[in-house]
């Protein structure tokens, strides 16, 4: 709108402004082209979810299938299982991560030991390790023949070795543990930096009044952390329909007998596309994820905005 | 009494942190110790923190026969260097442009960047686009380009740094003095933005080094383009892959029987994670700063 008024006001001025900013547009170009290729060009391909894909006819040439792909997807057990797994794991992750991260952040902010810095470095390290390496680390513990748990721990108690990669009852715990192990260092950083920003005067005053450490934590630190907690949890809720593909695909080593507890929307989409060749199902599940994910991000952001405008994404 | 309570908190706090530190590091220690254990001992005792017999055979094996390991390492290094450089150039330039207050059409451009963070086409259309339209399958570009080059989050993070950290007046003054837009960017804005450039570069570098998905999705035939992550990924299921992929096919059967398979797996993982562990102490502060910056804006 600003531009139209500029046009009517003075055409030459606008042209000179454009010329002035021409180099800036050129600078913006590579990034915009990349986003166009990587993020916008694929979008029309979403129609694949409504087609009977035929590789020879291509995406747009294939016959329309209406909503039958979705109908079929939601009639299968798969849609329920992947939605349940994605949501339930994420809810557990959000709660566990929040509690652990806050506890660690409080401890790190309060202890005076010189090793503090070392602790923080150590717990952040797993975050930087690729999912493939994480799967090796887990394998070193859980391998049926050579794993540390079967050979050193279970045998110590005279227990039979467990075939970890085929027994699904253990995996919800393993995945939650691995996720916490990998993320705790990262998750506590924001809480820690928030706590370190608090005015120490509150604590000194409380200490003079005889407040115990525990009281200081529950009466000062936690209430003051509340806005940060709400914000981070809401952000995580906005991403609740997405899962960490590496965690659910690599760590269980794509083991078929574990699918009912490790299959999430992301792994389902991947397998449909590249392992089973069931591209339309995969596309339907992908669109389902994109749309619900989009609604959730918007919703979460709306709530964040209500609470604190500055923290909102938009 | 207060001091006593304080002391108790310190003791408990330190114990908790020591346990967590151990949890974080022990898997890595198990990995290293296992890679240094004699293969027969591993078969008998499993991976263990107390190896009975040390041996370097896994490493000698990797570096004598496994030229595929060295090759994959080279690919990983090349990918990380090229990827990080391109990523920084693209991200910084676009972020700088968006930070210009007076830029006509700025709102639209910012929205174009921002929308990519809200809505995502997902794997299927992205894969179709890159394979059918651009033919990235089984090329080095397939490792470099999809998803990793830049993203809306990094661009907007850097943009807000330019807005707050590089005063408009300084840039305007340089411009009035006759410096071109590129020169102003290069000699004034960029030096001022060094911290954020370092942080974004670090994130990009780690993302490229750790990435296995692009190779997994786009390299179906060209295993010679495998990065170290892809090679590792392939090997956890199939240790023979190491010999199959090495140049001398006729030797594959001979090689297979002599692979110290159990320890080689772990040695490969050590080799793959080594650069991260070496670089980590030097970049840690920058990394933490980046997370804090990013956390503020989601």
XYZ file of C-alpha atoms in Angstrom:
612
model
C 0.000 0.000 0.000
C 2.870 2.273 0.807
C 4.209 1.641 -2.650
C 1.048 2.730 -4.446
C 1.082 6.068 -2.682
C 4.745 6.421 -3.607
C 3.892 5.784 -7.241
C 1.259 8.457 -7.338
C 3.458 10.866 -5.418
C 6.484 10.681 -7.652
C 7.448 8.083 -10.173
C 11.079 9.179 -10.576
C 11.665 9.062 -6.831
C 10.453 5.509 -6.723
C 12.700 4.501 -9.561
C 15.748 5.989 -7.908
C 14.802 4.246 -4.696
C 14.584 0.985 -6.584
C 17.946 1.614 -8.185
C 19.401 2.443 -4.817
C 18.165 -0.841 -3.421
C 18.910 -2.935 -6.477
C 22.143 -4.297 -4.936
C 20.191 -5.251 -1.801
C 17.667 -7.212 -3.873
C 20.554 -8.959 -5.592
C 21.962 -9.889 -2.202
C 18.621 -11.317 -1.156
C 18.275 -13.321 -4.345
C 20.296 -16.500 -3.633
C 18.490 -17.104 -0.356
C 15.085 -16.435 -1.870
C 15.811 -18.732 -4.801
C 16.838 -21.476 -2.394
C 13.706 -21.092 -0.292
C 11.664 -21.107 -3.471
C 13.249 -24.364 -4.624
C 13.375 -26.076 -1.259
C 10.147 -24.883 0.346
C 7.738 -23.492 -2.243
C 8.262 -25.543 -5.379
C 7.311 -28.804 -3.636
C 3.990 -27.413 -2.386
C 1.928 -28.076 -5.552
C 3.131 -31.676 -5.216
C 0.859 -31.985 -2.199
C -1.973 -32.739 -4.638
C -0.408 -36.168 -4.875
C -2.413 -37.027 -1.774
C -5.546 -36.770 -3.915
C -4.222 -38.778 -6.852
C -3.675 -42.343 -7.914
C 0.017 -41.977 -8.567
C 1.286 -43.415 -11.772
C 5.003 -42.869 -12.261
C 4.675 -42.810 -16.034
C 2.029 -40.079 -15.978
C 3.798 -38.015 -13.333
C 2.244 -36.216 -10.377
C 0.006 -33.897 -12.325
C -0.915 -36.332 -15.070
C -2.062 -39.063 -12.695
C -5.757 -39.648 -12.211
C -7.625 -37.954 -9.421
C -8.627 -40.124 -6.520
C -10.572 -37.611 -4.480
C -10.402 -38.360 -0.784
C -10.098 -42.090 -1.245
C -6.442 -42.117 -0.167
C -7.390 -40.493 3.117
C -10.358 -42.768 3.528
C -8.121 -45.747 3.041
C -5.413 -44.352 5.333
C -7.812 -43.719 8.187
C -9.460 -47.080 7.805
C -6.199 -48.840 8.493
C -4.797 -49.351 11.931
C -1.701 -47.430 10.801
C -3.237 -43.967 10.975
C -4.265 -44.530 14.562
C -0.934 -46.054 15.579
C 1.257 -43.361 14.042
C -0.892 -40.540 15.406
C -0.970 -42.106 18.851
C 2.772 -42.742 18.870
C 3.660 -39.277 17.618
C 1.402 -37.533 20.125
C 2.061 -39.737 23.141
C 5.832 -39.740 22.772
C 5.849 -35.998 22.286
C 3.672 -35.396 25.340
C 5.949 -37.565 27.477
C 9.017 -35.869 25.984
C 7.622 -32.416 26.741
C 6.879 -33.265 30.375
C 10.083 -35.215 31.049
C 12.272 -32.677 29.277
C 10.695 -29.809 31.138
C 11.055 -31.363 34.586
C 14.623 -32.567 33.995
C 15.766 -29.377 32.327
C 14.405 -27.168 35.104
C 15.898 -29.369 37.824
C 19.302 -29.364 36.155
C 19.157 -25.634 35.461
C 18.366 -24.913 39.112
C 21.167 -27.155 40.338
C 23.650 -25.642 37.906
C 22.656 -22.131 38.902
C 23.053 -22.841 42.608
C 26.115 -25.005 42.964
C 29.414 -23.261 43.506
C 31.673 -26.156 42.539
C 34.416 -25.470 40.027
C 33.264 -28.499 38.065
C 30.054 -26.668 37.142
C 31.311 -25.703 33.714
C 32.461 -29.258 33.098
C 29.081 -30.699 34.060
C 27.354 -28.388 31.656
C 29.713 -29.233 28.807
C 29.365 -32.949 29.404
C 25.576 -33.043 29.396
C 25.393 -30.903 26.255
C 27.720 -33.161 24.276
C 25.127 -35.849 23.385
C 23.063 -33.176 21.669
C 25.771 -32.756 19.036
C 26.023 -36.403 18.115
C 24.304 -37.651 14.989
C 21.422 -40.093 15.200
C 23.561 -42.718 13.477
C 26.216 -42.554 16.171
C 23.525 -42.586 18.844
C 22.222 -45.801 17.328
C 25.728 -47.266 17.672
C 25.911 -46.202 21.312
C 22.551 -47.818 22.016
C 23.653 -50.888 20.084
C 26.764 -51.206 22.270
C 24.451 -51.534 25.264
C 21.580 -53.488 23.769
C 23.060 -55.753 21.111
C 21.710 -59.232 21.782
C 24.983 -61.085 21.302
C 27.575 -58.519 22.342
C 25.694 -55.841 24.226
C 26.867 -54.556 27.577
C 23.463 -55.037 29.218
C 23.028 -58.660 28.213
C 26.627 -59.674 28.844
C 27.596 -57.684 31.889
C 24.466 -56.667 33.770
C 21.868 -59.369 33.160
C 24.389 -62.177 33.432
C 25.569 -60.722 36.728
C 22.093 -61.293 38.128
C 21.845 -64.644 36.425
C 19.114 -63.420 34.080
C 18.545 -64.666 30.560
C 19.728 -62.339 27.791
C 16.985 -60.241 26.218
C 16.549 -59.802 22.501
C 16.167 -56.044 22.811
C 15.560 -55.250 19.168
C 12.538 -57.520 18.925
C 10.891 -56.949 22.315
C 8.635 -53.968 21.982
C 7.613 -53.562 25.606
C 10.957 -51.972 26.474
C 11.074 -49.437 23.675
C 8.854 -46.682 25.006
C 11.246 -46.445 27.953
C 14.370 -46.723 25.832
C 13.193 -43.990 23.478
C 12.217 -41.644 26.282
C 15.565 -42.277 27.955
C 17.565 -41.689 24.778
C 15.593 -38.552 23.985
C 16.188 -37.152 27.463
C 19.848 -38.146 27.364
C 20.303 -36.354 24.073
C 18.270 -33.261 24.862
C 18.802 -32.465 28.532
C 21.883 -30.305 28.037
C 20.217 -28.335 25.295
C 16.912 -27.959 27.093
C 18.415 -26.679 30.323
C 20.377 -23.874 28.647
C 17.451 -21.503 28.189
C 16.171 -22.117 31.704
C 19.663 -21.644 33.071
C 20.238 -18.367 31.284
C 16.828 -17.151 32.486
C 17.630 -18.053 36.091
C 21.028 -16.386 35.894
C 19.228 -13.231 34.788
C 17.158 -13.068 37.988
C 17.978 -10.383 40.514
C 19.993 -11.985 43.325
C 18.516 -9.475 45.762
C 15.351 -11.590 46.048
C 17.362 -14.554 47.221
C 19.441 -12.497 49.634
C 16.325 -10.968 51.151
C 14.697 -14.386 51.439
C 17.810 -15.839 53.044
C 17.881 -13.054 55.612
C 14.256 -13.811 56.438
C 15.307 -17.390 57.075
C 13.965 -19.017 53.910
C 15.489 -22.406 53.261
C 17.046 -23.313 49.950
C 14.018 -25.399 49.067
C 11.727 -22.497 49.865
C 13.842 -20.180 47.761
C 13.534 -22.557 44.831
C 9.800 -23.128 45.132
C 8.856 -19.598 46.138
C 11.243 -17.523 44.025
C 12.863 -19.447 41.196
C 9.911 -21.496 39.983
C 7.331 -18.682 40.010
C 9.757 -16.420 38.192
C 10.462 -19.163 35.651
C 6.785 -19.623 34.927
C 6.577 -17.402 31.837
C 9.608 -19.147 30.317
C 8.174 -22.567 31.100
C 4.814 -21.745 29.552
C 6.483 -20.303 26.486
C 8.792 -23.241 25.861
C 6.047 -25.785 26.485
C 3.689 -24.008 24.097
C 6.398 -23.902 21.432
C 6.904 -27.629 21.890
C 3.154 -28.223 21.697
C 3.174 -26.412 18.363
C 5.558 -29.059 17.062
C 3.764 -31.995 18.633
C 2.782 -33.489 15.286
C 6.391 -33.784 14.173
C 8.819 -36.371 15.460
C 12.567 -36.775 15.455
C 13.018 -39.133 12.511
C 16.520 -40.170 13.586
C 15.336 -41.178 17.038
C 12.444 -43.319 15.849
C 14.085 -44.771 12.766
C 17.783 -45.127 13.546
C 17.820 -45.948 17.233
C 15.486 -48.982 16.941
C 17.411 -49.841 13.755
C 14.252 -49.923 11.670
C 13.360 -53.205 13.337
C 10.068 -54.483 11.951
C 8.882 -56.179 15.105
C 9.030 -52.858 16.945
C 6.928 -50.853 14.496
C 3.828 -50.732 16.665
C 5.742 -48.735 19.296
C 8.263 -46.911 17.092
C 6.252 -45.950 14.034
C 5.507 -42.218 13.949
C 4.083 -40.067 11.185
C 7.567 -39.218 9.939
C 8.796 -42.804 9.804
C 5.537 -43.910 8.206
C 5.877 -41.304 5.472
C 9.477 -42.296 4.869
C 8.760 -46.017 4.672
C 5.782 -45.520 2.429
C 7.797 -43.435 0.020
C 11.125 -45.231 -0.081
C 10.749 -48.718 1.318
C 7.240 -49.866 0.461
C 6.657 -47.792 -2.659
C 3.230 -46.847 -1.336
C 3.601 -43.249 -2.427
C -0.029 -42.156 -2.275
C -0.480 -43.385 1.303
C 2.715 -41.641 2.198
C 1.596 -38.432 0.530
C -1.761 -38.583 2.311
C -0.094 -39.055 5.698
C 2.341 -36.262 4.862
C -0.420 -33.809 4.010
C -2.281 -34.803 7.162
C 0.876 -33.961 9.129
C 1.483 -30.684 7.298
C -2.028 -29.396 7.864
C -2.500 -30.453 11.470
C 1.063 -29.281 12.182
C 0.286 -25.903 10.641
C -2.890 -25.487 12.690
C -1.041 -26.434 15.875
C 1.799 -23.979 15.256
C -0.713 -21.206 14.637
C -2.710 -22.143 17.718
C 0.314 -22.367 19.974
C 1.563 -19.047 18.714
C -1.806 -17.432 19.283
C -1.652 -18.525 22.918
C 1.939 -17.349 23.311
C 0.938 -13.991 21.887
C -1.847 -13.657 24.399
C 0.603 -14.266 27.229
C 3.615 -12.354 26.033
C 3.741 -10.536 22.754
C 7.525 -10.355 22.528
C 7.989 -14.092 22.684
C 5.550 -14.847 19.909
C 6.841 -15.898 16.535
C 4.513 -13.441 14.854
C 21.962 -23.879 60.357
C 21.571 -22.111 57.084
C 25.111 -22.971 56.140
C 24.463 -26.591 56.961
C 21.468 -26.677 54.684
C 23.474 -24.894 52.026
C 26.242 -27.465 52.359
C 23.771 -30.313 52.024
C 22.353 -28.763 48.865
C 25.832 -28.434 47.427
C 26.623 -32.080 48.135
C 23.359 -33.388 46.671
C 23.605 -31.040 43.704
C 27.092 -32.198 42.913
C 26.130 -35.845 43.232
C 23.209 -35.403 40.854
C 25.404 -33.614 38.347
C 28.126 -36.225 38.607
C 25.568 -38.941 37.862
C 24.230 -37.007 34.873
C 27.741 -36.328 33.614
C 28.500 -40.024 33.888
C 25.314 -40.857 31.978
C 26.328 -38.447 29.245
C 29.899 -39.678 28.912
C 29.791 -43.387 29.740
C 28.243 -44.501 26.434
C 31.024 -42.686 24.635
C 33.631 -44.287 26.886
C 32.108 -47.713 26.245
C 32.343 -47.017 22.541
C 36.026 -46.089 22.707
C 36.983 -48.967 25.005
C 35.115 -51.476 22.848
C 36.838 -50.237 19.739
C 40.171 -50.859 21.457
C 39.277 -54.347 22.642
C 40.410 -57.535 21.003
C 37.684 -58.902 18.738
C 37.641 -62.409 20.234
C 37.388 -60.951 23.720
C 34.385 -58.933 22.575
C 32.696 -62.011 21.148
C 33.215 -63.798 24.461
C 32.467 -60.978 26.935
C 30.468 -58.454 24.932
C 31.125 -54.734 24.923
C 32.548 -53.934 28.302
C 34.059 -51.177 30.387
C 36.746 -53.565 31.593
C 38.283 -55.087 28.499
C 40.466 -58.099 29.182
C 42.656 -57.641 26.182
C 43.414 -54.466 24.287
C 43.996 -54.477 20.587
C 44.345 -51.966 17.790
C 43.276 -54.440 15.135
C 39.989 -52.640 14.425
C 41.803 -49.420 13.597
C 44.534 -51.085 11.587
C 41.814 -52.909 9.710
C 39.916 -49.714 8.927
C 42.950 -47.851 7.731
C 44.568 -50.681 5.805
C 41.696 -52.289 3.918
C 38.887 -49.866 4.352
C 39.788 -47.181 1.894
C 36.041 -46.662 1.715
C 36.282 -45.231 5.226
C 38.879 -42.682 4.234
C 36.923 -41.899 1.097
C 33.699 -41.346 3.055
C 35.632 -39.189 5.478
C 36.817 -37.062 2.591
C 33.245 -36.682 1.336
C 32.095 -35.656 4.808
C 34.819 -33.031 5.103
C 34.156 -31.670 1.621
C 30.423 -31.598 2.263
C 30.828 -29.820 5.595
C 33.207 -27.192 4.229
C 31.269 -26.448 1.039
C 27.903 -26.685 2.782
C 28.821 -24.393 5.653
C 30.358 -21.810 3.334
C 27.393 -21.717 0.961
C 24.976 -21.716 3.848
C 26.683 -18.726 5.467
C 26.859 -16.730 2.250
C 23.205 -17.287 1.410
C 21.911 -16.791 4.927
C 23.966 -13.700 5.711
C 23.139 -11.897 2.473
C 19.416 -12.499 2.750
C 19.355 -11.623 6.441
C 21.216 -8.394 5.750
C 18.801 -7.446 2.996
C 15.819 -8.081 5.258
C 17.369 -5.957 7.995
C 17.212 -2.839 5.800
C 14.442 -0.713 7.237
C 13.774 1.262 4.079
C 13.787 -1.664 1.655
C 10.634 -1.560 -0.491
C 8.755 -4.838 -0.297
C 10.524 -5.860 2.889
C 7.317 -7.057 4.514
C 6.516 -9.412 1.679
C 10.046 -10.817 1.564
C 10.096 -11.367 5.322
C 6.794 -13.171 5.099
C 8.138 -15.411 2.339
C 10.952 -16.429 4.660
C 8.724 -16.688 7.681
C 6.043 -18.809 6.070
C 8.562 -21.599 5.483
C 8.706 -21.999 9.267
C 4.963 -22.427 9.550
C 4.065 -24.700 6.708
C 6.074 -27.522 5.350
C 5.297 -29.668 2.347
C 6.994 -32.625 3.940
C 9.116 -35.422 2.579
C 7.062 -36.706 -0.360
C 6.678 -33.527 -2.454
C 10.209 -32.413 -1.562
C 11.623 -35.717 -2.702
C 9.582 -35.650 -5.911
C 10.714 -32.107 -6.617
C 14.402 -32.825 -6.133
C 14.425 -36.110 -8.004
C 11.993 -35.444 -10.843
C 12.622 -31.763 -11.505
C 16.230 -31.310 -10.492
C 17.595 -34.811 -10.880
C 19.572 -34.668 -7.647
C 19.384 -38.393 -7.096
C 22.786 -40.033 -6.917
C 24.739 -36.809 -7.177
C 26.816 -34.887 -4.665
C 24.188 -32.131 -4.876
C 21.748 -34.527 -3.258
C 23.877 -34.394 -0.116
C 24.430 -30.653 -0.238
C 21.193 -29.001 -1.224
C 18.018 -30.532 0.238
C 16.880 -28.912 3.499
C 20.311 -28.013 4.810
C 21.501 -24.917 2.955
C 19.517 -22.435 4.942
C 16.222 -22.139 6.756
C 13.817 -19.459 7.840
C 14.834 -19.725 11.442
C 18.531 -19.007 10.856
C 17.724 -16.185 8.449
C 15.392 -14.449 10.877
C 17.754 -15.022 13.790
C 20.534 -13.341 11.865
C 18.250 -10.609 10.603
C 17.290 -9.594 14.123
C 20.987 -9.491 15.004
C 21.651 -7.124 12.105
C 18.710 -4.969 13.166
C 19.815 -4.626 16.777
C 23.582 -5.066 16.517
C 24.391 -3.006 13.448
C 23.094 0.554 13.775
C 21.370 1.882 10.694
C 23.070 5.276 11.049
C 26.507 3.745 10.621
C 25.453 2.019 7.411
C 23.685 5.125 6.180
C 26.784 7.232 6.836
C 28.962 4.819 4.882
C 26.464 4.849 2.053
C 26.405 8.655 1.947
C 30.191 8.630 1.909
C 29.885 6.840 -1.400
C 30.534 3.253 -0.343
C 28.562 0.788 -2.447
C 25.962 -1.428 -0.836
C 28.228 -4.472 -1.124
C 31.160 -2.590 0.354
C 29.072 -1.347 3.285
C 27.907 -4.875 3.915
C 31.339 -6.404 3.620
C 33.416 -3.890 5.520
C 30.978 -2.597 8.133
C 27.975 -4.831 8.733
C 29.741 -8.163 8.469
C 32.536 -7.445 10.988
C 29.937 -6.193 13.470
C 27.900 -9.369 13.015
C 30.807 -11.737 13.529
C 29.387 -13.459 16.633
C 26.127 -14.443 14.949
C 27.926 -15.485 11.773
C 30.146 -17.763 13.846
C 27.160 -19.227 15.646
C 25.094 -19.885 12.528
C 28.173 -21.301 10.821
C 28.642 -23.643 13.729
C 25.048 -24.863 13.578
C 25.334 -25.355 9.831
C 28.660 -27.174 10.129
C 27.331 -29.592 12.723
C 24.177 -30.165 10.697
C 26.224 -31.053 7.621
C 28.668 -33.293 9.442
C 25.871 -35.164 11.214
C 23.475 -35.412 8.319
C 22.677 -38.905 7.153
C 19.178 -38.416 5.792
C 20.071 -36.764 2.502
C 22.491 -39.534 1.662
C 20.036 -42.145 2.814
C 17.257 -40.743 0.659
C 19.051 -39.495 -2.429
C 22.035 -41.821 -2.818
C 20.534 -45.107 -3.857
C 23.234 -46.310 -6.223
C 26.239 -44.069 -5.829
C 27.627 -45.542 -2.622
C 30.949 -43.969 -3.544
C 29.379 -40.634 -2.570
C 28.526 -41.854 0.928
C 29.476 -39.571 3.778
C 30.873 -41.147 6.911
C 27.387 -41.076 8.469
C 25.916 -42.987 5.527
C 28.696 -45.525 5.633
C 28.159 -46.027 9.356
C 24.439 -46.296 8.811
C 24.910 -48.953 6.190
C 27.384 -50.855 8.328
C 25.317 -51.263 11.432
C 23.064 -53.622 9.531
C 25.631 -55.045 7.245
C 29.289 -55.178 8.167
C 30.125 -56.839 4.879
C 29.324 -53.594 3.170
C 32.781 -52.418 4.125
C 34.407 -55.034 1.946
C 31.810 -54.976 -0.773
C 32.276 -51.313 -1.331
C 36.038 -51.336 -1.289
C 37.487 -51.332 -4.738
C 38.745 -54.889 -4.833
C 35.632 -57.021 -5.262
C 37.514 -60.259 -5.861
C 39.011 -59.949 -2.415
C 35.665 -59.541 -0.742
C 35.353 -63.114 0.439
C 38.863 -63.252 1.771
C 38.323 -59.954 3.527
C 35.038 -60.987 5.052
C 36.363 -63.817 7.145
C 39.130 -61.676 8.573
C 37.032 -58.647 9.556
C 37.161 -58.098 13.293
C 33.486 -57.233 12.801
C 32.465 -56.619 16.385
C 35.203 -54.140 17.187
C 35.341 -52.537 13.739
C 31.766 -51.345 14.184
C 32.729 -49.436 17.282
C 35.984 -48.161 15.822
C 34.087 -46.732 12.860
C 31.677 -44.943 15.160
C 34.613 -43.497 17.107
C 36.138 -42.246 13.877
C 32.798 -40.722 12.884
C 32.214 -38.865 16.127
C 35.834 -37.788 16.647
C 35.724 -34.422 14.848
C 32.725 -33.330 16.921
C 34.419 -34.282 20.166
C 37.666 -32.551 19.174
C 36.039 -29.324 18.029
C 33.476 -29.216 20.830
C 35.557 -27.645 23.635
C 36.539 -24.752 21.371
C 33.088 -23.951 20.054
C 31.072 -24.734 23.126
C 30.614 -21.157 24.339
C 29.526 -19.994 20.943
C 27.112 -22.864 20.715
C 25.528 -22.124 24.071
C 25.166 -18.462 23.093
C 23.444 -19.490 19.890
C 20.952 -21.686 21.708
C 20.140 -18.867 24.112
C 19.628 -16.446 21.234
C 17.438 -18.913 19.392
C 15.480 -19.804 22.515
C 14.352 -16.248 23.010
C 12.711 -16.278 19.610
C 11.392 -19.797 19.776
